[in-house]
XYZ file of C-alpha atoms in Angstrom:
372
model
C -16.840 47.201 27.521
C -14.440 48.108 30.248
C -10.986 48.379 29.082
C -7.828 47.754 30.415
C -5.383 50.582 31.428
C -2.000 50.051 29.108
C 0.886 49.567 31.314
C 4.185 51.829 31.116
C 7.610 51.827 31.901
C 9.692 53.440 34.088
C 11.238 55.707 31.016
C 7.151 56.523 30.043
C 7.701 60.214 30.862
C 11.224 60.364 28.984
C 9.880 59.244 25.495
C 7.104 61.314 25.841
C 9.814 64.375 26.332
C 11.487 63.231 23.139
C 8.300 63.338 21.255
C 8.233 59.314 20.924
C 5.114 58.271 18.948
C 3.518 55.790 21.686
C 1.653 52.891 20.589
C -0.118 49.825 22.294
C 2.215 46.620 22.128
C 0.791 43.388 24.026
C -1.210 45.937 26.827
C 2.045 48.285 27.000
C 2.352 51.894 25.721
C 5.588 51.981 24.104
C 7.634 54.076 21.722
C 7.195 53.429 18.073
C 9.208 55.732 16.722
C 10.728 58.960 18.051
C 11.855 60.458 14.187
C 12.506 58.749 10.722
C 11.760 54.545 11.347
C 14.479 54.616 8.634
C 17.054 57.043 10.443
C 16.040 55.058 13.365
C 16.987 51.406 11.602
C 20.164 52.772 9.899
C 21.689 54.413 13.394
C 21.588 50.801 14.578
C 22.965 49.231 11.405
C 25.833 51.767 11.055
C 26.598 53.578 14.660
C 24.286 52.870 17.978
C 20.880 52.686 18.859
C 18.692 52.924 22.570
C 15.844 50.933 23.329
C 13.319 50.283 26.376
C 12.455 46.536 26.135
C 10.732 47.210 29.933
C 8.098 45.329 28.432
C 9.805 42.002 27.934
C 8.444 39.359 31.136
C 11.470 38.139 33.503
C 10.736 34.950 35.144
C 12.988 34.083 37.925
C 13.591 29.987 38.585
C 15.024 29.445 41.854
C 15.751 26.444 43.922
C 17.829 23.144 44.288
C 15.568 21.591 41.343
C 15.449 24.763 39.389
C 17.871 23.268 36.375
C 15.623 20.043 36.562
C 12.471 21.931 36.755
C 13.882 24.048 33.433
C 14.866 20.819 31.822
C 11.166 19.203 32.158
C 9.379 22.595 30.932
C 11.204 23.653 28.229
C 12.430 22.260 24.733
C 16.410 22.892 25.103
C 18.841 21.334 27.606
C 18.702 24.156 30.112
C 20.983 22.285 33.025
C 24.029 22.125 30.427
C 23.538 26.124 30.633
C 26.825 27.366 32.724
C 26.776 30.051 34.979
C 26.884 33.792 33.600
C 25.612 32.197 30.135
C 22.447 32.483 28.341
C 20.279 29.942 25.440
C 17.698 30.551 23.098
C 15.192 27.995 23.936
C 10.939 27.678 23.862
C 8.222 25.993 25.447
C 5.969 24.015 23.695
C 2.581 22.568 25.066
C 1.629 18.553 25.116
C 1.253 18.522 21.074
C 4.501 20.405 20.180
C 3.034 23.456 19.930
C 5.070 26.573 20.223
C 3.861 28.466 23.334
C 6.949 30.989 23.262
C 10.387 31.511 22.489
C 12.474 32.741 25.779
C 16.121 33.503 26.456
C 16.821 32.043 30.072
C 20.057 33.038 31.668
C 21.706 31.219 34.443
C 22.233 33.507 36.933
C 23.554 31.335 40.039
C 24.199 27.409 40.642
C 20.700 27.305 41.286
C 19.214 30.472 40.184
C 17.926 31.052 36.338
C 15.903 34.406 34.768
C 13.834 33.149 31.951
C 12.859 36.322 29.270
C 9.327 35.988 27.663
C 7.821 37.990 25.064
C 5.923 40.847 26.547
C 2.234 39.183 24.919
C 2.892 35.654 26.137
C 4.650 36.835 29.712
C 1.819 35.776 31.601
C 1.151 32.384 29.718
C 4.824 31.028 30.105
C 4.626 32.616 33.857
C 1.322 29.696 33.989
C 2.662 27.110 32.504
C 6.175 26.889 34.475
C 4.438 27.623 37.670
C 2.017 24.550 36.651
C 4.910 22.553 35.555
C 6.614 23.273 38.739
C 4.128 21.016 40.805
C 6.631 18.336 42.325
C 9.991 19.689 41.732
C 12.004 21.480 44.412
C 12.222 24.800 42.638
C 10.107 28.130 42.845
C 8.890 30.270 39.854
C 8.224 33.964 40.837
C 7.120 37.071 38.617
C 9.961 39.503 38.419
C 7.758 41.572 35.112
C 7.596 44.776 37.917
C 11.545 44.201 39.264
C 12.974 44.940 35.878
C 13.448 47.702 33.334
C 15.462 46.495 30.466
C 17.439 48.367 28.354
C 19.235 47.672 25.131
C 21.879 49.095 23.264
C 22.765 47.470 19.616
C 25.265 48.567 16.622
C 28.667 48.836 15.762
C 29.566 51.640 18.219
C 27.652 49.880 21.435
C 30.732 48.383 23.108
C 32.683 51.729 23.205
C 29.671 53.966 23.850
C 29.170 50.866 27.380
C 32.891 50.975 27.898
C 32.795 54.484 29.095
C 29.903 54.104 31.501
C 31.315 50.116 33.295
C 34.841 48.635 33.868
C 32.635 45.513 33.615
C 34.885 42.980 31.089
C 33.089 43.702 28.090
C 35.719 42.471 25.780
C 35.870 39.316 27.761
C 31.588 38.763 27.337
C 30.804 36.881 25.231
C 27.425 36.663 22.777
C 24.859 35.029 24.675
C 26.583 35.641 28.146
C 26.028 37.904 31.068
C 27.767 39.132 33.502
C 26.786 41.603 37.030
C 28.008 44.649 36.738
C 27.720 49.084 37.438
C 26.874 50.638 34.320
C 27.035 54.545 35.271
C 26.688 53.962 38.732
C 23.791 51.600 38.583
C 23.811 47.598 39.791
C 22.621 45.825 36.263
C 23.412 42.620 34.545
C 25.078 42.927 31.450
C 23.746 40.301 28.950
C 25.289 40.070 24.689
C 22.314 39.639 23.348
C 19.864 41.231 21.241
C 17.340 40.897 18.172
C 19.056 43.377 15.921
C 21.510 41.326 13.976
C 23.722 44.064 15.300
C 26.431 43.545 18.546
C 25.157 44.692 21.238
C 23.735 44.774 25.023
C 20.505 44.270 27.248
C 20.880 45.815 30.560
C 18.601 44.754 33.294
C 18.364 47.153 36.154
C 15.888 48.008 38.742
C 13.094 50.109 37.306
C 13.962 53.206 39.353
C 17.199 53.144 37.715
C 16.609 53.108 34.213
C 15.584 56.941 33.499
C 19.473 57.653 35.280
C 20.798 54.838 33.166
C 18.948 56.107 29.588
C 20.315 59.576 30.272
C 23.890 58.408 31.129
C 23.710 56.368 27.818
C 22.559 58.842 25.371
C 25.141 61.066 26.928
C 27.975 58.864 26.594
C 26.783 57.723 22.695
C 26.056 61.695 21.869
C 29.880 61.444 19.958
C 29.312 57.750 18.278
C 25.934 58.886 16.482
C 23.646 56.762 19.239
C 19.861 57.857 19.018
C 16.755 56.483 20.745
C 15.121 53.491 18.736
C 11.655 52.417 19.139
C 9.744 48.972 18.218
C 9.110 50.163 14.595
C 12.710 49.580 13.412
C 13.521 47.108 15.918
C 10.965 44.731 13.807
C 12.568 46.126 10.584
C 16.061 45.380 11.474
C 14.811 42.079 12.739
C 13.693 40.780 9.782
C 16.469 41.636 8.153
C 18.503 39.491 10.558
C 15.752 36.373 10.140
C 14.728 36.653 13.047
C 11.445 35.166 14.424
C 8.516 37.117 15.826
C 5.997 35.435 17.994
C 2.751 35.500 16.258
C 4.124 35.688 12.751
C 6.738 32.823 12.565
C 6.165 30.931 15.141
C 2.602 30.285 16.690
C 0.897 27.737 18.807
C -0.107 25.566 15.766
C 3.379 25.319 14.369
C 6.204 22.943 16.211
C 9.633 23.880 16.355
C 10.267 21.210 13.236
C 7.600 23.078 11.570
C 9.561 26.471 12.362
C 12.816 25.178 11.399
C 14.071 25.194 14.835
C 13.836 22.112 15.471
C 17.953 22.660 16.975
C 16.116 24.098 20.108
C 14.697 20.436 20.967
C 17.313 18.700 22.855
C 16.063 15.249 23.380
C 19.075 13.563 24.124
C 18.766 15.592 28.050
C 17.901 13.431 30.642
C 14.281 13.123 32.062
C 10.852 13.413 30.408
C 10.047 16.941 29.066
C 6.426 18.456 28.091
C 5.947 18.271 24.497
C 8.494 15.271 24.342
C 6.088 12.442 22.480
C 4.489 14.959 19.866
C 7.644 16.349 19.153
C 9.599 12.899 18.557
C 6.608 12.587 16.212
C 7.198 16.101 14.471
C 10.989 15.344 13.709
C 9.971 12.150 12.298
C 7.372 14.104 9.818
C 9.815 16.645 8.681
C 12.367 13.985 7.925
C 10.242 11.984 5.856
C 8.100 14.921 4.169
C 9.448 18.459 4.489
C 7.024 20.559 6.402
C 6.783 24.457 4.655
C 10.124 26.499 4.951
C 10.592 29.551 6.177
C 12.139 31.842 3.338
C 13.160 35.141 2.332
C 11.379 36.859 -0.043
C 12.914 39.979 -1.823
C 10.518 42.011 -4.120
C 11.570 43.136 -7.987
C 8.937 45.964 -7.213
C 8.250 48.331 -4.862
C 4.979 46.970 -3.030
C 5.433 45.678 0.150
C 4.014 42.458 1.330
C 2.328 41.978 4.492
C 1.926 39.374 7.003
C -1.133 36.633 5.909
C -0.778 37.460 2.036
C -0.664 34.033 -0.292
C 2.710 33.503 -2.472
C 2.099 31.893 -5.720
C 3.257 30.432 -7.929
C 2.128 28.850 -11.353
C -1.384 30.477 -10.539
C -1.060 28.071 -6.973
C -1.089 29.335 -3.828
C 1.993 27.731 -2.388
C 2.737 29.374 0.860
C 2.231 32.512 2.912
C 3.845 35.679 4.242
C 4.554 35.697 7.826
C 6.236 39.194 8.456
C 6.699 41.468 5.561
C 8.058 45.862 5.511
C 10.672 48.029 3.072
C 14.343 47.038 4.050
C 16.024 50.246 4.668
C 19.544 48.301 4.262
C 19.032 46.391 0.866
C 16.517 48.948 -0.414
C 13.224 46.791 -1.671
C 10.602 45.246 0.293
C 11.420 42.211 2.203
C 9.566 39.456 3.271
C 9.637 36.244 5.275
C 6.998 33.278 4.677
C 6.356 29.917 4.791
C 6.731 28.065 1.240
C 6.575 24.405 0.244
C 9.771 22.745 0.043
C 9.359 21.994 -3.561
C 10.026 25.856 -3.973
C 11.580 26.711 -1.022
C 15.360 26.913 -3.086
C 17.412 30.114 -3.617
C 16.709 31.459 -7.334
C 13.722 29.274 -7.403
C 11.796 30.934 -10.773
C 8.254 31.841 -10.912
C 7.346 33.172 -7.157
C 5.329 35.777 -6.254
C 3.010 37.364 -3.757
C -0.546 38.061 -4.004
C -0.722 41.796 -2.874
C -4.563 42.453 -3.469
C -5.152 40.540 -6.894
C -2.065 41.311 -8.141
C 1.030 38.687 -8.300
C 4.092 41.011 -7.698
C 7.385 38.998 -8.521
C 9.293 38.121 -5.620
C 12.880 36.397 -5.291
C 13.471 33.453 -3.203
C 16.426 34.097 -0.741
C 18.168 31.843 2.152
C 17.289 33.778 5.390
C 19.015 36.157 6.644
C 19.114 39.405 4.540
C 21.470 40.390 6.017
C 24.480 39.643 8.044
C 26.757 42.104 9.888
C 30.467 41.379 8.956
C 32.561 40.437 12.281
């Protein structure tokens, strides 16, 4: 058995000086935690938190036919996408299934970064290059020309205030913008997968230990610690937010996710997926597929990802992503239910945590939602 060296980021060394606990995340060694998961999860929710997404895969789409090219490969309407502005979208094979979910930002007239997850980089890096065949446009790996940075909570606009005279007021959520954060040539991008405000800064990998330092100095006042991927799941989930592999996976469509708002088929052209999916929005509209809920325990065991719910002594659905909510207290979980009880309050639900049915209580997704 020969196995495969993990790769690391650029800030490898740094969490390792912090004590991180590292762990193996789609062939990466990344942090898990550096203290408390819960101190970790709460920093974000209430003051600032750092994280090294280095792992995420950048695509870059370049060329006259790079909107076109984006339009036939992917789900969403990617040429309506202006300039310094980013959309959730995914790509989907022939049968509807979900290959990923990306953010692509439009960088230039003619000049896109698409974001895949780090486990799926090199299969969405495939299929566009594949899909690519005939249009005037070129795909090329950027996964080694990036680190990525983010910072999320309350406090993360004045904590990136002090370090850019970038217009950060001005940015909007899903936007970026080019910019010198503390010296160093990055593009600012409003996003993140916290539920939290927040930034992603892309910068050149020999940048980012200068950058991490220049952060955690400028955050030391506001409370900002370093975060790793144990509470960025947590606080995830509380935000409904998908994970690839749990909600959404090759045998589930878009429709089937819920998402079905990511498939724009009013764009012009043909796009991959086009005739299954026309076929999947028909289905849900005629016989609701399984809906993605939240699930909020009356006990204290936590659900996991794969466990049945129940109810009536009937397996009904099943848990997708499941942990303890540090903000609401109880385990939380998110699964797929039929529709007949997919309602708020609907009685009688439970999970089937090793024999036993704990009692659960159907809630509309998210957990939680940060006031504006």
């Amino acid at each position: 058995m020969s196995s495969t060296a993990l790769r690391r980021t650029a800030l490898d060394a740094l969490h390792r000086s912090l004590g991180a606990t590292m762990t193996d995340f789609a062939g990466w060694d990344m942090p898990l935690r550096y203290g408390s998961e819960r101190d970790e999860h709460l920093a974000v929710r209430t003051r600032a938190g750092l994280f090294d997404l280095s792992h995420m895969g950048e695509i870059t789409v370049t060329g006259p036919q790079a909107a076109q090219l984006l339009n036939h490969a992917l789900v969403g309407n990617i040429a309506s996408v202006g300039v310094g502005r980013a959309r959730y979208t995914m790509i989907c094979r022939t049968d509807g299934g979900i290959l990923d979910d990306l953010i692509v930002y439009r960088l230039a007239e003619t000049e896109y970064m698409v974001v895949a997850n780090a486990g799926n980089a090199q299969i969405v890096l495939d299929a566009l290059t594949e899909r690519a065949e005939g249009f005037d446009a070129a795909v090329r790996d950027d996964r080694d020309a990036y680190a990525l940075l983010a910072v999320q909570g309350p406090e993360s606009p004045g904590i990136l205030k002090q370090l850019t005279d970038a217009d950060l007021d001005g940015l909007k959520y899903y936007a970026g913008l080019p910019g010198t954060v503390a010296g160093v040539p990055a593009l600012i991008a409003r996003t993140g997968y916290t539920g939290e405000d927040g930034f992603e800064l892309f910068v050149k990998p020999e940048h980012a230990v200068a950058l991490w330092e220049a952060l955690t100095e400028a955050g030391a006042g506001a409370g900002l610690i370093p975060c790793g991927l144990s509470c960025r799941d947590t606080l995830r989930l509380e935000a409904g937010m998908p994970l690839y592999g749990h909600e959404l996976t090759t045998s589930l469509t878009p429709f089937d996710a819920g998402l079905g708002r990511v498939v724009k088929f009013e764009k012009e052209g043909d796009f991959v997926g086009r005739e299954a999916l026309t076929e999947a929005a028909a289905r849900a509209e005629a016989s609701p597929p399984r809906v993605l809920v939240g699930l909020v325990a009356e006990g204290r065991r936590v659900p996991r990802a794969g466990y049945p719910v129940v109810a009536g002594g009937e397996v009904i659905g099943e848990v997708t992503s499941g942990a303890p909510s540090p903000t609401l207290g109880k385990p939380i979980a998110m699964a797929y239910v039929d529709a007949a009880h997919a309602a708020p309050g609907t009685p009688g639900v439970g999970v089937d945590i090793r024999g036993t049915h704990e009692p659960y209580e159907v809630v509309a997704l998210p957990f939680y939602k940060r006031q504006k």
